[in-house]
mmCIF file of C-alpha atoms in Angstrom:
data_model
loop_
_atom_site.group_PDB
_atom_site.id
_atom_site.type_symbol
_atom_site.label_atom_id
_atom_site.label_comp_id
_atom_site.label_asym_id
_atom_site.label_seq_id
_atom_site.Cartn_x
_atom_site.Cartn_y
_atom_site.Cartn_z
ATOM 1 C CA MET A 1 31.739 13.554 -1.141
ATOM 2 C CA THR A 2 30.137 12.371 -4.363
ATOM 3 C CA THR A 3 32.068 10.146 -6.758
ATOM 4 C CA GLU A 4 31.237 10.147 -10.480
ATOM 5 C CA MET A 5 30.816 6.573 -11.608
ATOM 6 C CA PRO A 6 31.328 5.221 -15.121
ATOM 7 C CA PRO A 7 28.438 3.697 -17.053
ATOM 8 C CA SER A 8 27.893 -0.005 -16.377
ATOM 9 C CA SER A 9 25.182 -2.646 -16.506
ATOM 10 C CA PRO A 10 21.554 -2.195 -15.424
ATOM 11 C CA LEU A 11 20.836 -2.042 -11.715
ATOM 12 C CA THR A 12 20.110 -5.165 -9.706
ATOM 13 C CA VAL A 13 17.685 -4.152 -6.970
ATOM 14 C CA CYS A 14 16.723 -6.405 -4.070
ATOM 15 C CA LEU A 15 13.218 -5.773 -2.714
ATOM 16 C CA VAL A 16 12.679 -7.121 0.814
ATOM 17 C CA SER A 17 9.119 -7.598 2.049
ATOM 18 C CA ASP A 18 7.179 -10.053 4.181
ATOM 19 C CA ASP A 19 4.212 -9.562 1.823
ATOM 20 C CA ALA A 20 4.693 -9.587 -1.925
ATOM 21 C CA ILE A 21 3.541 -12.394 -4.231
ATOM 22 C CA PRO A 22 0.733 -13.195 -3.779
ATOM 23 C CA ALA A 23 -0.205 -9.780 -2.412
ATOM 24 C CA MET A 24 -2.238 -9.848 0.792
ATOM 25 C CA THR A 25 -1.870 -6.122 1.511
ATOM 26 C CA GLY A 26 -1.371 -2.898 -0.404
ATOM 27 C CA VAL A 27 2.361 -3.297 0.149
ATOM 28 C CA GLY A 28 2.358 -6.517 -1.844
ATOM 29 C CA THR A 29 0.456 -4.822 -4.660
ATOM 30 C CA HIS A 30 2.909 -1.912 -4.560
ATOM 31 C CA ILE A 31 5.859 -4.297 -4.891
ATOM 32 C CA GLN A 32 4.331 -6.142 -7.824
ATOM 33 C CA LEU A 33 3.734 -2.876 -9.689
ATOM 34 C CA ILE A 34 7.211 -1.424 -9.218
ATOM 35 C CA ALA A 35 8.969 -4.758 -9.824
ATOM 36 C CA ARG A 36 7.123 -5.300 -13.088
ATOM 37 C CA GLU A 37 7.973 -1.789 -14.283
ATOM 38 C CA MET A 38 11.658 -2.084 -13.324
ATOM 39 C CA VAL A 39 11.973 -5.321 -15.278
ATOM 40 C CA ALA A 40 10.281 -3.698 -18.273
ATOM 41 C CA ARG A 41 12.985 -1.020 -18.190
ATOM 42 C CA GLY A 42 15.742 -3.601 -18.352
ATOM 43 C CA HIS A 43 16.755 -3.728 -14.694
ATOM 44 C CA ARG A 44 17.066 -6.883 -12.596
ATOM 45 C CA VAL A 45 14.788 -7.332 -9.603
ATOM 46 C CA VAL A 46 15.445 -9.823 -6.818
ATOM 47 C CA LEU A 47 12.689 -10.296 -4.250
ATOM 48 C CA VAL A 48 13.242 -11.723 -0.769
ATOM 49 C CA THR A 49 9.920 -12.654 0.805
ATOM 50 C CA THR A 50 8.138 -15.219 2.951
ATOM 51 C CA ARG A 51 7.601 -18.864 2.106
ATOM 52 C CA ARG A 52 4.290 -20.607 2.704
ATOM 53 C CA ALA A 53 3.321 -24.257 2.440
ATOM 54 C CA GLY A 54 3.743 -25.620 -1.065
ATOM 55 C CA GLN A 55 5.816 -22.713 -2.362
ATOM 56 C CA PRO A 56 9.301 -23.283 -3.835
ATOM 57 C CA GLU A 57 12.368 -21.643 -2.338
ATOM 58 C CA ILE A 58 13.296 -20.024 -5.638
ATOM 59 C CA GLU A 59 11.041 -19.124 -8.546
ATOM 60 C CA ASP A 60 10.644 -16.557 -11.305
ATOM 61 C CA TRP A 61 7.623 -14.276 -11.668
ATOM 62 C CA GLU A 62 7.368 -12.025 -14.723
ATOM 63 C CA GLY A 63 11.135 -11.652 -14.861
ATOM 64 C CA VAL A 64 11.541 -11.198 -11.088
ATOM 65 C CA ARG A 65 13.753 -13.694 -9.247
ATOM 66 C CA ILE A 66 11.976 -14.641 -6.012
ATOM 67 C CA HIS A 67 13.806 -16.093 -3.010
ATOM 68 C CA ARG A 68 11.370 -17.388 -0.397
ATOM 69 C CA VAL A 69 12.715 -17.781 3.122
ATOM 70 C CA PRO A 70 11.517 -19.743 6.187
ATOM 71 C CA SER A 71 8.564 -18.007 7.825
ATOM 72 C CA VAL A 72 6.155 -18.107 10.736
ATOM 73 C CA ARG A 73 2.596 -16.858 10.877
ATOM 74 C CA VAL A 74 1.908 -14.216 13.532
ATOM 75 C CA PHE A 75 -1.591 -12.720 13.924
ATOM 76 C CA GLY A 76 -2.454 -13.797 10.395
ATOM 77 C CA PHE A 77 0.673 -12.351 8.760
ATOM 78 C CA TYR A 78 3.684 -14.313 7.565
ATOM 79 C CA GLN A 79 6.999 -13.097 8.994
ATOM 80 C CA GLY A 80 10.249 -14.013 7.279
ATOM 81 C CA LEU A 81 12.998 -15.596 9.415
ATOM 82 C CA PRO A 82 15.969 -16.063 7.076
ATOM 83 C CA SER A 83 19.389 -16.888 8.421
ATOM 84 C CA LYS A 84 22.057 -14.260 7.891
ATOM 85 C CA ARG A 85 24.007 -16.781 5.833
ATOM 86 C CA ARG A 86 21.054 -17.243 3.482
ATOM 87 C CA ILE A 87 20.714 -13.482 3.114
ATOM 88 C CA ARG A 88 24.420 -13.100 2.368
ATOM 89 C CA ASP A 89 24.268 -15.840 -0.250
ATOM 90 C CA ILE A 90 21.295 -14.219 -1.983
ATOM 91 C CA LEU A 91 22.815 -10.735 -2.046
ATOM 92 C CA THR A 92 26.222 -11.891 -3.262
ATOM 93 C CA GLU A 93 25.144 -14.566 -5.736
ATOM 94 C CA GLU A 94 22.551 -12.280 -7.329
ATOM 95 C CA GLY A 95 25.019 -9.397 -7.569
ATOM 96 C CA VAL A 96 22.702 -6.944 -5.815
ATOM 97 C CA ASP A 97 23.521 -3.226 -6.201
ATOM 98 C CA LEU A 98 20.973 -1.803 -3.754
ATOM 99 C CA VAL A 99 18.485 -3.099 -1.164
ATOM 100 C CA HIS A 100 14.987 -1.634 -0.814
ATOM 101 C CA HIS A 101 13.093 -2.593 2.368
ATOM 102 C CA HIS A 102 9.295 -2.500 2.593
ATOM 103 C CA TYR A 103 8.458 -3.953 6.031
ATOM 104 C CA ALA A 104 9.864 -3.055 9.449
ATOM 105 C CA SER A 105 10.289 -6.620 10.658
ATOM 106 C CA LEU A 106 12.798 -9.137 11.943
ATOM 107 C CA MET A 107 13.671 -9.953 8.336
ATOM 108 C CA MET A 108 14.465 -6.285 7.703
ATOM 109 C CA LYS A 109 16.706 -6.231 10.781
ATOM 110 C CA ARG A 110 18.686 -9.224 9.547
ATOM 111 C CA VAL A 111 18.976 -7.970 5.969
ATOM 112 C CA LEU A 112 20.064 -4.540 7.220
ATOM 113 C CA ALA A 113 22.961 -6.105 9.108
ATOM 114 C CA VAL A 114 24.155 -8.325 6.268
ATOM 115 C CA ALA A 115 23.796 -5.674 3.557
ATOM 116 C CA ALA A 116 25.700 -3.186 5.721
ATOM 117 C CA ARG A 117 28.608 -5.625 6.072
ATOM 118 C CA LEU A 118 28.626 -5.999 2.297
ATOM 119 C CA GLY A 119 28.661 -2.221 1.862
ATOM 120 C CA LEU A 120 25.386 -2.138 -0.060
ATOM 121 C CA PRO A 121 23.269 1.035 -0.226
ATOM 122 C CA GLN A 122 19.891 0.599 1.469
ATOM 123 C CA VAL A 123 16.598 2.484 1.326
ATOM 124 C CA SER A 124 13.251 1.762 2.944
ATOM 125 C CA THR A 125 9.665 2.804 2.316
ATOM 126 C CA HIS A 126 7.552 3.719 5.337
ATOM 127 C CA HIS A 127 4.279 1.922 4.591
ATOM 128 C CA PHE A 128 3.026 1.320 8.145
ATOM 129 C CA SER A 129 3.150 3.132 11.455
ATOM 130 C CA ALA A 130 3.714 1.459 14.813
ATOM 131 C CA GLU A 131 0.014 1.987 15.512
ATOM 132 C CA VAL A 132 -0.954 -0.222 12.571
ATOM 133 C CA LEU A 133 1.585 -2.918 13.394
ATOM 134 C CA THR A 134 0.353 -3.144 16.986
ATOM 135 C CA GLN A 135 -3.401 -3.282 16.378
ATOM 136 C CA PRO A 136 -3.817 -6.692 18.091
ATOM 137 C CA LEU A 137 -4.568 -6.046 21.766
ATOM 138 C CA VAL A 138 -1.715 -8.240 22.961
ATOM 139 C CA MET A 139 0.707 -6.140 20.898
ATOM 140 C CA ARG A 140 -0.363 -2.712 22.119
ATOM 141 C CA PRO A 141 1.810 -2.711 25.263
ATOM 142 C CA MET A 142 4.777 -3.096 22.904
ATOM 143 C CA ARG A 143 3.858 -0.100 20.721
ATOM 144 C CA GLY A 144 6.583 2.137 22.128
ATOM 145 C CA ILE A 145 9.227 -0.558 21.735
ATOM 146 C CA ILE A 146 8.182 -1.298 18.160
ATOM 147 C CA ARG A 147 8.165 2.405 17.277
ATOM 148 C CA ALA A 148 11.704 2.706 18.628
ATOM 149 C CA GLN A 149 12.775 -0.325 16.591
ATOM 150 C CA MET A 150 11.240 1.153 13.444
ATOM 151 C CA VAL A 151 13.149 4.377 14.006
ATOM 152 C CA ALA A 152 16.378 2.444 14.578
ATOM 153 C CA TYR A 153 15.869 0.440 11.389
ATOM 154 C CA SER A 154 15.117 3.610 9.417
ATOM 155 C CA ASN A 155 18.251 5.342 10.667
ATOM 156 C CA ARG A 156 20.398 2.481 9.351
ATOM 157 C CA CYS A 157 19.224 3.213 5.801
ATOM 158 C CA ASP A 158 20.655 5.790 3.414
ATOM 159 C CA VAL A 159 17.202 7.242 2.683
ATOM 160 C CA VAL A 160 13.655 6.643 3.921
ATOM 161 C CA ILE A 161 10.868 7.005 1.372
ATOM 162 C CA VAL A 162 7.545 8.398 2.583
ATOM 163 C CA PRO A 163 4.471 7.975 0.340
ATOM 164 C CA SER A 164 2.927 11.036 1.983
ATOM 165 C CA SER A 165 4.833 14.251 2.618
ATOM 166 C CA SER A 166 2.756 14.762 5.769
ATOM 167 C CA LEU A 167 4.476 11.700 7.250
ATOM 168 C CA SER A 168 7.817 13.479 7.263
ATOM 169 C CA GLU A 169 6.994 15.561 10.345
ATOM 170 C CA ARG A 170 5.789 12.484 12.220
ATOM 171 C CA LEU A 171 8.953 10.531 11.419
ATOM 172 C CA ARG A 172 11.178 13.435 12.415
ATOM 173 C CA ALA A 173 9.286 13.735 15.708
ATOM 174 C CA ASP A 174 9.773 10.010 16.290
ATOM 175 C CA GLY A 175 13.525 10.383 15.819
ATOM 176 C CA VAL A 176 14.284 9.512 12.187
ATOM 177 C CA THR A 177 17.367 11.526 11.213
ATOM 178 C CA VAL A 178 18.344 10.181 7.776
ATOM 179 C CA PRO A 179 17.186 11.945 4.587
ATOM 180 C CA LEU A 180 13.501 11.541 3.715
ATOM 181 C CA ARG A 181 12.178 11.450 0.146
ATOM 182 C CA HIS A 182 8.521 11.783 -0.816
ATOM 183 C CA ILE A 183 7.574 9.254 -3.510
ATOM 184 C CA SER A 184 3.917 8.282 -3.854
ATOM 185 C CA ASN A 185 2.452 4.825 -4.235
ATOM 186 C CA PRO A 186 1.670 3.708 -7.801
ATOM 187 C CA VAL A 187 -1.690 2.711 -9.207
ATOM 188 C CA GLY A 188 -1.487 -0.020 -11.807
ATOM 189 C CA PHE A 189 -4.835 -0.934 -13.302
ATOM 190 C CA GLY A 190 -5.277 -0.748 -17.064
ATOM 191 C CA ASP A 191 -8.005 1.023 -19.029
ATOM 192 C CA PRO A 192 -11.149 1.049 -16.855
ATOM 193 C CA ALA A 193 -13.299 0.878 -19.985
ATOM 194 C CA ALA A 194 -11.839 -2.566 -20.714
ATOM 195 C CA VAL A 195 -13.053 -3.929 -17.366
ATOM 196 C CA SER A 196 -16.368 -5.761 -17.343
ATOM 197 C CA PRO A 197 -18.675 -4.343 -14.657
ATOM 198 C CA ALA A 198 -19.855 -6.490 -11.775
ATOM 199 C CA GLN A 199 -23.537 -7.231 -11.411
ATOM 200 C CA ARG A 200 -25.297 -4.573 -9.359
ATOM 201 C CA ASN A 201 -28.263 -5.178 -7.120
ATOM 202 C CA GLY A 202 -28.762 -1.665 -5.813
ATOM 203 C CA ALA A 203 -29.464 1.778 -7.212
ATOM 204 C CA PHE A 204 -26.540 3.300 -5.295
ATOM 205 C CA VAL A 205 -23.494 1.172 -4.451
ATOM 206 C CA VAL A 206 -20.801 2.068 -1.916
ATOM 207 C CA LEU A 207 -17.493 0.159 -1.969
ATOM 208 C CA TYR A 208 -14.863 -0.454 0.694
ATOM 209 C CA ALA A 209 -11.727 -2.446 -0.189
ATOM 210 C CA GLY A 210 -8.929 -3.411 2.157
ATOM 211 C CA ARG A 211 -8.015 -5.434 5.190
ATOM 212 C CA LEU A 212 -10.712 -6.067 7.757
ATOM 213 C CA GLY A 213 -8.853 -4.879 10.831
ATOM 214 C CA PRO A 214 -9.422 -2.500 13.763
ATOM 215 C CA GLU A 215 -7.443 0.323 12.156
ATOM 216 C CA LYS A 216 -9.817 0.330 9.176
ATOM 217 C CA ASN A 217 -12.704 1.564 11.358
ATOM 218 C CA ILE A 218 -15.302 -0.255 9.252
ATOM 219 C CA GLY A 219 -17.835 -0.102 12.065
ATOM 220 C CA LEU A 220 -18.137 3.623 11.325
ATOM 221 C CA LEU A 221 -19.034 2.811 7.722
ATOM 222 C CA LEU A 222 -21.660 0.260 8.745
ATOM 223 C CA ARG A 223 -23.337 2.699 11.132
ATOM 224 C CA ALA A 224 -23.279 5.460 8.524
ATOM 225 C CA PHE A 225 -24.616 3.086 5.882
ATOM 226 C CA ARG A 226 -27.640 2.323 8.058
ATOM 227 C CA ARG A 227 -28.470 6.046 7.977
ATOM 228 C CA LEU A 228 -27.862 6.145 4.234
ATOM 229 C CA ARG A 229 -30.429 3.379 3.821
ATOM 230 C CA GLU A 230 -33.033 5.555 5.517
ATOM 231 C CA ALA A 231 -32.603 8.156 2.748
ATOM 232 C CA VAL A 232 -31.768 5.757 -0.096
ATOM 233 C CA PRO A 233 -33.631 2.495 0.657
ATOM 234 C CA ASP A 234 -32.083 0.498 -2.190
ATOM 235 C CA ALA A 235 -28.477 1.460 -1.428
ATOM 236 C CA ARG A 236 -25.956 -1.381 -1.242
ATOM 237 C CA LEU A 237 -22.582 -1.735 0.490
ATOM 238 C CA TRP A 238 -19.779 -3.906 -0.872
ATOM 239 C CA ILE A 239 -16.977 -4.812 1.543
ATOM 240 C CA ALA A 240 -14.006 -6.403 -0.230
ATOM 241 C CA GLY A 241 -11.261 -7.930 1.891
ATOM 242 C CA ARG A 242 -10.647 -10.236 4.796
ATOM 243 C CA GLY A 243 -9.077 -9.980 8.206
ATOM 244 C CA PRO A 244 -9.508 -10.564 11.927
ATOM 245 C CA THR A 245 -12.542 -8.311 12.391
ATOM 246 C CA GLY A 246 -14.573 -9.937 9.608
ATOM 247 C CA PRO A 247 -16.850 -12.035 11.875
ATOM 248 C CA SER A 248 -17.524 -9.166 14.282
ATOM 249 C CA LEU A 249 -18.343 -6.840 11.378
ATOM 250 C CA GLU A 250 -20.848 -9.313 9.974
ATOM 251 C CA ALA A 251 -22.387 -9.566 13.433
ATOM 252 C CA LEU A 252 -22.562 -5.772 13.703
ATOM 253 C CA ALA A 253 -24.281 -5.539 10.323
ATOM 254 C CA GLY A 254 -26.864 -7.976 11.660
ATOM 255 C CA GLU A 255 -27.359 -5.967 14.849
ATOM 256 C CA LEU A 256 -27.861 -2.808 12.784
ATOM 257 C CA GLY A 257 -30.482 -4.522 10.635
ATOM 258 C CA ILE A 258 -28.532 -4.112 7.395
ATOM 259 C CA ARG A 259 -26.979 -7.566 6.960
ATOM 260 C CA ASP A 260 -29.011 -8.315 3.824
ATOM 261 C CA GLN A 261 -27.867 -5.060 2.215
ATOM 262 C CA VAL A 262 -24.149 -5.550 2.911
ATOM 263 C CA ASP A 263 -22.125 -7.925 0.739
ATOM 264 C CA PHE A 264 -18.981 -9.265 2.414
ATOM 265 C CA LEU A 265 -17.024 -10.257 -0.688
ATOM 266 C CA GLY A 266 -13.887 -11.684 0.926
ATOM 267 C CA PHE A 267 -10.471 -11.364 -0.688
ATOM 268 C CA LEU A 268 -10.633 -10.312 -4.345
ATOM 269 C CA ASP A 269 -7.770 -10.680 -6.795
ATOM 270 C CA PRO A 270 -6.950 -7.556 -8.852
ATOM 271 C CA ALA A 271 -9.160 -8.575 -11.777
ATOM 272 C CA MET A 272 -12.186 -9.169 -9.566
ATOM 273 C CA LEU A 273 -11.557 -6.016 -7.550
ATOM 274 C CA ALA A 274 -11.393 -4.024 -10.782
ATOM 275 C CA THR A 275 -14.945 -5.081 -11.644
ATOM 276 C CA ARG A 276 -16.130 -3.714 -8.297
ATOM 277 C CA TYR A 277 -14.319 -0.420 -8.780
ATOM 278 C CA ARG A 278 -15.870 -0.151 -12.229
ATOM 279 C CA SER A 279 -19.392 -0.800 -10.943
ATOM 280 C CA CYS A 280 -19.620 1.133 -7.674
ATOM 281 C CA ASP A 281 -20.831 4.722 -7.323
ATOM 282 C CA LEU A 282 -18.724 5.810 -4.360
ATOM 283 C CA PHE A 283 -15.613 4.581 -2.541
ATOM 284 C CA VAL A 284 -15.243 5.023 1.230
ATOM 285 C CA LEU A 285 -12.149 4.427 3.378
ATOM 286 C CA PRO A 286 -12.990 5.135 7.051
ATOM 287 C CA SER A 287 -9.546 4.266 8.478
ATOM 288 C CA VAL A 288 -8.130 5.794 11.628
ATOM 289 C CA GLU A 289 -4.522 4.994 10.653
ATOM 290 C CA GLU A 290 -3.101 4.977 7.098
ATOM 291 C CA ALA A 291 -0.160 6.466 5.220
ATOM 292 C CA GLN A 292 -1.118 6.812 1.549
ATOM 293 C CA PRO A 293 -3.705 4.090 0.919
ATOM 294 C CA LEU A 294 -3.379 2.533 -2.507
ATOM 295 C CA VAL A 295 -7.093 1.705 -2.681
ATOM 296 C CA VAL A 296 -7.993 5.399 -2.764
ATOM 297 C CA LEU A 297 -5.795 5.938 -5.818
ATOM 298 C CA GLU A 298 -7.296 2.838 -7.412
ATOM 299 C CA ALA A 299 -10.842 4.103 -6.913
ATOM 300 C CA MET A 300 -9.886 7.470 -8.381
ATOM 301 C CA TRP A 301 -8.321 5.669 -11.353
ATOM 302 C CA PHE A 302 -11.775 4.243 -12.021
ATOM 303 C CA SER A 303 -13.309 7.745 -11.876
ATOM 304 C CA LYS A 304 -15.012 7.239 -8.539
ATOM 305 C CA PRO A 305 -15.408 10.001 -5.953
ATOM 306 C CA VAL A 306 -13.908 9.045 -2.609
ATOM 307 C CA ILE A 307 -14.599 9.735 1.041
ATOM 308 C CA VAL A 308 -11.728 9.378 3.515
ATOM 309 C CA THR A 309 -11.249 10.415 7.132
ATOM 310 C CA ARG A 310 -8.973 13.181 8.278
ATOM 311 C CA ALA A 311 -7.069 10.588 10.341
ATOM 312 C CA ILE A 312 -5.414 9.344 7.141
ATOM 313 C CA ALA A 313 -1.985 10.948 6.872
ATOM 314 C CA ALA A 314 -2.254 11.736 3.169
ATOM 315 C CA ALA A 315 -5.945 12.687 3.233
ATOM 316 C CA ARG A 316 -5.546 16.245 1.973
ATOM 317 C CA GLU A 317 -2.793 15.299 -0.454
ATOM 318 C CA MET A 318 -5.034 12.715 -2.101
ATOM 319 C CA VAL A 319 -8.531 14.142 -1.722
ATOM 320 C CA GLU A 320 -9.499 17.737 -2.408
ATOM 321 C CA PRO A 321 -12.834 18.337 -0.657
ATOM 322 C CA GLY A 322 -15.558 19.213 -3.108
ATOM 323 C CA VAL A 323 -13.296 18.452 -6.086
ATOM 324 C CA THR A 324 -12.337 14.755 -5.927
ATOM 325 C CA GLY A 325 -14.310 13.707 -2.849
ATOM 326 C CA GLN A 326 -14.803 14.551 0.809
ATOM 327 C CA ILE A 327 -12.945 14.241 4.128
ATOM 328 C CA VAL A 328 -14.909 13.334 7.257
ATOM 329 C CA ASP A 329 -14.573 12.911 11.012
ATOM 330 C CA PRO A 330 -13.359 9.353 11.797
ATOM 331 C CA ALA A 331 -15.545 9.208 14.915
ATOM 332 C CA ASP A 332 -18.830 10.633 13.588
ATOM 333 C CA PRO A 333 -21.164 8.293 11.645
ATOM 334 C CA SER A 334 -23.542 11.206 11.004
ATOM 335 C CA ASP A 335 -20.849 13.160 9.163
ATOM 336 C CA LEU A 336 -20.075 10.204 6.900
ATOM 337 C CA ALA A 337 -23.764 9.424 6.373
ATOM 338 C CA GLU A 338 -24.538 12.997 5.319
ATOM 339 C CA ARG A 339 -21.706 12.957 2.777
ATOM 340 C CA MET A 340 -22.832 9.622 1.334
ATOM 341 C CA ILE A 341 -26.428 10.838 1.075
ATOM 342 C CA ALA A 342 -25.254 13.978 -0.727
ATOM 343 C CA PHE A 343 -23.373 11.871 -3.286
ATOM 344 C CA ALA A 344 -26.373 9.592 -3.770
ATOM 345 C CA GLN A 345 -28.622 12.573 -4.494
ATOM 346 C CA ASP A 346 -26.265 14.406 -6.859
ATOM 347 C CA ASP A 347 -25.463 12.358 -9.956
ATOM 348 C CA THR A 348 -23.854 15.278 -11.792
ATOM 349 C CA GLY A 349 -21.599 16.271 -8.911
ATOM 350 C CA ARG A 350 -20.619 12.668 -8.302
ATOM 351 C CA LEU A 351 -19.565 12.196 -11.920
ATOM 352 C CA GLN A 352 -17.648 15.479 -11.958
ATOM 353 C CA MET A 353 -15.684 14.563 -8.839
ATOM 354 C CA GLY A 354 -14.981 11.125 -10.257
ATOM 355 C CA ALA A 355 -13.583 12.657 -13.433
ATOM 356 C CA ALA A 356 -11.379 15.021 -11.411
ATOM 357 C CA GLY A 357 -10.090 12.079 -9.391
ATOM 358 C CA ARG A 358 -9.227 10.166 -12.563
ATOM 359 C CA GLU A 359 -7.188 13.101 -13.796
ATOM 360 C CA ARG A 360 -5.284 13.222 -10.518
ATOM 361 C CA ALA A 361 -4.697 9.462 -10.366
ATOM 362 C CA ALA A 362 -3.114 9.576 -13.821
ATOM 363 C CA HIS A 363 -0.031 11.126 -12.190
ATOM 364 C CA TYR A 364 0.584 7.947 -10.158
ATOM 365 C CA THR A 365 1.271 5.405 -12.895
ATOM 366 C CA PRO A 366 3.958 2.766 -12.260
ATOM 367 C CA ALA A 367 6.076 4.386 -14.968
ATOM 368 C CA ALA A 368 6.036 7.749 -13.195
ATOM 369 C CA ILE A 369 6.685 6.334 -9.733
ATOM 370 C CA VAL A 370 9.432 3.939 -10.839
ATOM 371 C CA GLY A 371 11.115 6.807 -12.660
ATOM 372 C CA GLU A 372 11.385 8.611 -9.317
ATOM 373 C CA LEU A 373 12.569 5.469 -7.536
ATOM 374 C CA LEU A 374 15.308 4.771 -10.052
ATOM 375 C CA GLU A 375 16.504 8.352 -9.866
ATOM 376 C CA LEU A 376 16.728 7.964 -6.087
ATOM 377 C CA TYR A 377 18.570 4.642 -6.416
ATOM 378 C CA LEU A 378 21.069 6.285 -8.731
ATOM 379 C CA ASP A 379 21.632 9.182 -6.338
ATOM 380 C CA VAL A 380 22.178 6.855 -3.385
ATOM 381 C CA CYS A 381 24.566 4.612 -5.312
ATOM 382 C CA ARG A 382 26.588 7.603 -6.483
ATOM 383 C CA GLN A 383 26.805 9.025 -2.983
ATOM 384 C CA ARG A 384 28.096 5.669 -1.784
ATOM 385 C CA GLY A 385 30.598 5.544 -4.646
ATOM 386 C CA ARG A 386 29.141 2.385 -6.160
ATOM 387 C CA PRO A 387 28.815 1.571 -9.884
ATOM 388 C CA THR A 388 25.340 2.133 -11.281
ATOM 389 C CA GLY A 389 23.319 1.426 -14.377
ATOM 390 C CA ALA A 390 22.981 5.098 -15.255
ATOM 391 C CA ALA A 391 23.617 4.528 -18.950
ATOM 392 C CA SER A 392 21.388 1.488 -19.177
ATOM 393 C CA GLY A 393 17.886 2.838 -18.920
ATOM 394 C CA VAL A 394 17.542 4.391 -15.458
ATOM 395 C CA PHE A 395 15.784 7.411 -16.925
ATOM 396 C CA GLU A 396 14.147 5.732 -19.916
#
């Protein structure tokens, strides 16, 4: 039964994520974009995230109130371990209207319990699958257990947001029974023309950006790039990011005889990454496990054609073959190499696909995505019979 609620103050939304500010993953970037847009619309955003050495417990970032909680580092990622009392104090003292989870973690489990006792509406966004979270070999025996936990966490929420509609079937098959809502990730770079290009040292430059982990399948890209070099001798590969497979990837590049033509750039902040997007000719994401990768939207925003693998859940939602890019076999370096060679040899087609991608990416601005999120928040709050900020800018 739905209860009509009277107009009140703007919403106070609590975002819960182990990664946020600074952003080490696409989830952190996602949170920064939506938080900034919500604040611009007059809503209050409270962020509960991890605390690292030298960081204060409480701080403000662009109008967002950040509460950092005790954390431990596991396989390179910080995991929040707040006490339930600390969570309760944050939610009550900040006057939170709704909780939005972004990581299936121990912190999510604890916040779920406390927020439920307080009667707060809760939603979560499905950013990662159990396969991604259990990439380390020692974690793989626990994949089934972690998947079951993720399903249990999801079913304690009012709604689960999926950035790719193709994920809905997978979640239903896994056992998620609560309502699902498809809301895409946002892309938040400004005018590409205002970005200074990075220095190029190749006639044809391929870019990869993201974590260096097993699920990213970067070995496929390196092997395909070696074949590209045979057809385009002055081609160059930029790899932006860091992660556990970095050293082995550098070693593989050496074994393939392409180490001098591959630039391992390390972690790049958004401004530096923008210069690489601006300057490359082609973006490639060879992952074997992704939902809706933000980096693909970012590359399209910069009018770059993209190549993704069909293993990516949102591949066909994001990339239209022959229009905005190409989709390849995640296990076949020859397939990827042939597509890269075709792009290198067709300047006109490459530019046309880049322009089509830019047009598509324009639909994923933070303003558009936050508009959908706030509408969902309002619906959930109304269904729970809680006051909302409907008259205070939810739809502005």
